[in-house]
Every structure is written in structure tokens, then in C-alpha cells.
Amino acid sequence: MARKGCIMFGQQVIFSAANQSYGFDSMKVVTVESDYQMSTIPGSPDCLAGFANLRGEIIPVCDIYKKFNLRGTVAAGNNTIFVNTDEGCLGCLVDEITEIGAVGEDLQMSLPTIATNDRTNYVEGIIRHKNTLVTVVNPDHVLTPDEWKVIHTLLKDDK
């Protein structure tokens, strides 16, 4: 049974960016790819690395370094986690996928209200997993509604 005030996270796809660990709920993950075509569209939101052609579908790909305001750039290899969101599929360019695994209830911590704001509302909580703190990311909130609006407009104009 979950403790009061504790968010249940379950199975996570854990990835790294800038030597920090993050996780997506595995139920939201569609696929992990490293070999696909990507191109840019002028006028795209700054956080986008481009658009992927994945099995004939054009999908926006977010540069996690830019979106999370991390220093450095994504490591070579184009490791991309494609996730389902409320707005459609989204690719997230990361350094590497480190693990897929279940998270114990006793290792989950929710964030205090003062730690969340419009720029970090994608953070659902923190997990302590194998002596590492993992930031749990809600894919539905990685991009803002305004960023999705621009993407939908660009993709309509591109057809």
C-alpha cells in the first residue's frame, strides 16, 4: 500500500543526460531508436532537435539538454526515446538508456509544491534507485501547450 503523499511510479525507462538520471513510465514509451532520419523545420521551438521520420510518421524530437536547461550537448549516437503524450508521439534525444526496471515504493519521493513551476511541471517526483536519484518525467508535460501549437501548425503547413 502506498504511503500518503507518495506517487506510485512502477516500471521506469531510466536514461541519462548531463550525468543526471531521469525516468519515463515504461507504459508511455513506444520505442527506443538510434537509427532514423531527422530534419529541421524553420520556426520550430528552440528545444527541438528536429523532426524524425519514424516508420513513415513525422515526429518532433526534443533535445533534453535544451529543454531541461542542462549544460553540454547530447552524446553522439542519437539515442532517442519515443513516448506517447496527450498531444501525440514525441521523441526525446538523450545520452543513453541506462536501465528498464521496477521501482520500489519505499524509494519514491514526491516534490514539495515550492519546487514545481511552469518551467518544471514535467517533473513528477524523485526516485532513489541503486544509490542514484532519478527524476521522474511526465512526457505529457515535456513540451508546453504553446510549443505543441507551433509544432502542429508547422506539420500542417509542411503537408
mmCIF file of C-alpha atoms in Angstrom:
data_model
loop_
_atom_site.group_PDB
_atom_site.id
_atom_site.type_symbol
_atom_site.label_atom_id
_atom_site.label_comp_id
_atom_site.label_asym_id
_atom_site.label_seq_id
_atom_site.Cartn_x
_atom_site.Cartn_y
_atom_site.Cartn_z
ATOM 1 C CA MET A 1 0.000 0.000 0.000
ATOM 2 C CA ALA A 2 1.318 3.469 -0.894
ATOM 3 C CA ARG A 3 2.214 5.964 1.787
ATOM 4 C CA LYS A 4 0.136 9.127 1.975
ATOM 5 C CA GLY A 5 1.557 11.836 -0.305
ATOM 6 C CA CYS A 6 3.615 9.318 -2.262
ATOM 7 C CA ILE A 7 3.281 8.982 -6.025
ATOM 8 C CA MET A 8 3.419 5.445 -7.439
ATOM 9 C CA PHE A 9 5.884 5.220 -10.328
ATOM 10 C CA GLY A 10 6.160 1.494 -11.182
ATOM 11 C CA GLN A 11 8.284 0.373 -14.139
ATOM 12 C CA GLN A 12 10.633 3.068 -15.454
ATOM 13 C CA VAL A 13 12.802 3.542 -18.529
ATOM 14 C CA ILE A 14 15.801 5.253 -16.939
ATOM 15 C CA PHE A 15 18.054 7.427 -19.091
ATOM 16 C CA SER A 16 20.910 9.848 -18.597
ATOM 17 C CA ALA A 17 21.605 13.387 -19.759
ATOM 18 C CA ALA A 18 24.459 15.553 -18.465
ATOM 19 C CA ASN A 19 25.403 12.878 -15.921
ATOM 20 C CA GLN A 20 21.951 13.066 -14.351
ATOM 21 C CA SER A 21 19.350 10.302 -14.317
ATOM 22 C CA TYR A 22 15.761 10.645 -15.487
ATOM 23 C CA GLY A 23 12.912 8.206 -15.979
ATOM 24 C CA PHE A 24 9.784 7.783 -18.081
ATOM 25 C CA ASP A 25 6.931 5.461 -17.131
ATOM 26 C CA SER A 26 7.507 2.425 -19.344
ATOM 27 C CA MET A 27 3.804 2.395 -20.271
ATOM 28 C CA LYS A 28 4.339 5.718 -22.097
ATOM 29 C CA VAL A 29 7.395 4.528 -24.056
ATOM 30 C CA VAL A 30 6.701 3.459 -27.643
ATOM 31 C CA THR A 31 10.236 2.572 -28.744
ATOM 32 C CA VAL A 32 13.892 3.466 -28.362
ATOM 33 C CA GLU A 33 15.725 4.238 -31.605
ATOM 34 C CA SER A 34 19.183 5.349 -32.649
ATOM 35 C CA ASP A 35 18.985 4.959 -36.426
ATOM 36 C CA TYR A 36 16.445 7.186 -38.154
ATOM 37 C CA GLN A 37 16.291 10.190 -40.451
ATOM 38 C CA MET A 38 15.864 13.609 -38.876
ATOM 39 C CA SER A 39 15.475 17.067 -40.390
ATOM 40 C CA THR A 40 14.721 20.540 -39.117
ATOM 41 C CA ILE A 41 11.847 22.845 -39.973
ATOM 42 C CA PRO A 42 12.408 26.619 -39.716
ATOM 43 C CA GLY A 43 10.324 28.219 -36.978
ATOM 44 C CA SER A 44 10.434 25.171 -34.702
ATOM 45 C CA PRO A 45 10.599 25.683 -30.931
ATOM 46 C CA ASP A 46 14.202 26.107 -29.682
ATOM 47 C CA CYS A 47 14.110 22.894 -27.675
ATOM 48 C CA LEU A 48 13.532 20.735 -30.759
ATOM 49 C CA ALA A 49 16.468 18.927 -32.345
ATOM 50 C CA GLY A 50 14.286 18.340 -35.398
ATOM 51 C CA PHE A 51 11.646 16.006 -36.734
ATOM 52 C CA ALA A 52 12.168 12.272 -37.124
ATOM 53 C CA ASN A 53 10.820 10.145 -39.910
ATOM 54 C CA LEU A 54 9.978 7.039 -37.929
ATOM 55 C CA ARG A 55 8.304 4.339 -39.995
ATOM 56 C CA GLY A 56 6.697 6.967 -42.207
ATOM 57 C CA GLU A 57 5.416 9.142 -39.357
ATOM 58 C CA ILE A 58 6.863 12.627 -38.758
ATOM 59 C CA ILE A 59 7.543 13.025 -35.035
ATOM 60 C CA PRO A 60 9.038 16.022 -33.179
ATOM 61 C CA VAL A 61 12.285 15.236 -31.346
ATOM 62 C CA CYS A 62 13.091 17.241 -28.221
ATOM 63 C CA ASP A 63 16.696 17.906 -27.195
ATOM 64 C CA ILE A 64 16.555 17.115 -23.467
ATOM 65 C CA TYR A 65 19.660 19.250 -22.828
ATOM 66 C CA LYS A 66 17.927 22.341 -24.202
ATOM 67 C CA LYS A 67 14.537 21.598 -22.661
ATOM 68 C CA PHE A 68 15.879 20.835 -19.191
ATOM 69 C CA ASN A 69 18.428 23.687 -19.406
ATOM 70 C CA LEU A 70 21.392 21.318 -18.984
ATOM 71 C CA ARG A 71 24.982 22.219 -19.798
ATOM 72 C CA GLY A 72 26.655 20.488 -22.711
ATOM 73 C CA THR A 73 25.228 18.624 -25.664
ATOM 74 C CA VAL A 74 23.741 15.206 -26.244
ATOM 75 C CA ALA A 75 26.348 12.463 -26.598
ATOM 76 C CA ALA A 76 26.901 11.001 -30.054
ATOM 77 C CA GLY A 77 24.633 8.161 -31.016
ATOM 78 C CA ASN A 78 21.170 9.726 -31.309
ATOM 79 C CA ASN A 79 19.626 7.621 -28.548
ATOM 80 C CA THR A 80 16.011 8.671 -28.713
ATOM 81 C CA ILE A 81 13.130 7.560 -26.536
ATOM 82 C CA PHE A 82 9.801 7.906 -28.338
ATOM 83 C CA VAL A 83 6.924 8.412 -25.920
ATOM 84 C CA ASN A 84 3.162 8.807 -26.198
ATOM 85 C CA THR A 85 1.819 12.119 -24.948
ATOM 86 C CA ASP A 86 -1.620 13.710 -24.841
ATOM 87 C CA GLU A 87 -0.626 15.675 -27.980
ATOM 88 C CA GLY A 88 0.927 12.825 -29.966
ATOM 89 C CA CYS A 89 4.207 10.955 -30.159
ATOM 90 C CA LEU A 90 7.361 12.794 -29.025
ATOM 91 C CA GLY A 91 10.985 11.791 -29.357
ATOM 92 C CA CYS A 92 13.415 12.733 -26.585
ATOM 93 C CA LEU A 93 17.093 12.813 -27.515
ATOM 94 C CA VAL A 94 19.170 11.551 -24.558
ATOM 95 C CA ASP A 95 22.732 10.399 -23.851
ATOM 96 C CA GLU A 96 21.882 6.782 -23.134
ATOM 97 C CA ILE A 97 19.226 4.469 -21.804
ATOM 98 C CA THR A 98 20.703 3.032 -18.627
ATOM 99 C CA GLU A 99 18.020 0.663 -17.399
ATOM 100 C CA ILE A 100 14.452 -0.521 -17.565
ATOM 101 C CA GLY A 101 13.146 -1.642 -14.218
ATOM 102 C CA ALA A 102 10.599 -1.557 -11.446
ATOM 103 C CA VAL A 103 10.920 0.970 -8.655
ATOM 104 C CA GLY A 104 10.221 0.093 -5.025
ATOM 105 C CA GLU A 105 7.516 2.022 -3.194
ATOM 106 C CA ASP A 106 9.861 2.890 -0.331
ATOM 107 C CA LEU A 107 12.252 4.704 -2.678
ATOM 108 C CA GLN A 108 9.773 7.233 -4.082
ATOM 109 C CA MET A 109 9.576 10.864 -3.061
ATOM 110 C CA SER A 110 7.109 13.467 -4.287
ATOM 111 C CA LEU A 111 8.226 17.050 -4.823
ATOM 112 C CA PRO A 112 7.216 19.863 -2.496
ATOM 113 C CA THR A 113 4.868 22.384 -4.102
ATOM 114 C CA ILE A 114 7.505 25.132 -3.961
ATOM 115 C CA ALA A 115 9.821 23.042 -6.185
ATOM 116 C CA THR A 116 7.367 22.953 -9.079
ATOM 117 C CA ASN A 117 6.563 25.743 -11.508
ATOM 118 C CA ASP A 118 5.604 26.214 -15.170
ATOM 119 C CA ARG A 119 9.180 25.537 -16.317
ATOM 120 C CA THR A 120 9.471 22.270 -14.356
ATOM 121 C CA ASN A 121 5.921 20.916 -14.389
ATOM 122 C CA TYR A 122 7.200 17.879 -16.326
ATOM 123 C CA VAL A 123 8.806 16.604 -13.096
ATOM 124 C CA GLU A 124 6.525 14.123 -11.315
ATOM 125 C CA GLY A 125 8.859 13.220 -8.497
ATOM 126 C CA ILE A 126 12.187 11.735 -7.467
ATOM 127 C CA ILE A 127 13.194 8.093 -7.062
ATOM 128 C CA ARG A 128 16.201 6.738 -5.210
ATOM 129 C CA HIS A 129 17.283 3.805 -7.387
ATOM 130 C CA LYS A 130 20.551 1.908 -6.853
ATOM 131 C CA ASN A 131 22.102 4.825 -4.915
ATOM 132 C CA THR A 132 21.168 7.304 -7.650
ATOM 133 C CA LEU A 133 18.465 9.959 -7.620
ATOM 134 C CA VAL A 134 16.239 9.640 -10.683
ATOM 135 C CA THR A 135 13.962 12.490 -11.747
ATOM 136 C CA VAL A 136 10.671 11.016 -12.978
ATOM 137 C CA VAL A 137 9.461 12.897 -16.056
ATOM 138 C CA ASN A 138 5.855 13.129 -17.242
ATOM 139 C CA PRO A 139 6.069 13.042 -21.065
ATOM 140 C CA ASP A 140 2.731 14.876 -21.337
ATOM 141 C CA HIS A 141 4.392 17.992 -19.920
ATOM 142 C CA VAL A 142 7.853 17.937 -21.553
ATOM 143 C CA LEU A 143 6.635 20.402 -24.178
ATOM 144 C CA THR A 144 4.389 23.322 -23.293
ATOM 145 C CA PRO A 145 0.975 23.799 -24.932
ATOM 146 C CA ASP A 146 2.456 26.728 -26.900
ATOM 147 C CA GLU A 147 5.308 24.547 -28.197
ATOM 148 C CA TRP A 148 2.829 21.857 -29.279
ATOM 149 C CA LYS A 149 0.698 24.504 -31.005
ATOM 150 C CA VAL A 150 3.713 25.629 -33.069
ATOM 151 C CA ILE A 151 4.578 22.009 -33.906
ATOM 152 C CA HIS A 152 1.030 21.199 -35.038
ATOM 153 C CA THR A 153 0.982 24.361 -37.179
ATOM 154 C CA LEU A 154 4.352 23.512 -38.768
ATOM 155 C CA LEU A 155 3.310 19.960 -39.545
ATOM 156 C CA LYS A 156 0.031 21.129 -41.124
ATOM 157 C CA ASP A 157 1.916 23.659 -43.274
ATOM 158 C CA ASP A 158 4.501 21.027 -44.239
ATOM 159 C CA LYS A 159 1.906 18.698 -45.814
#
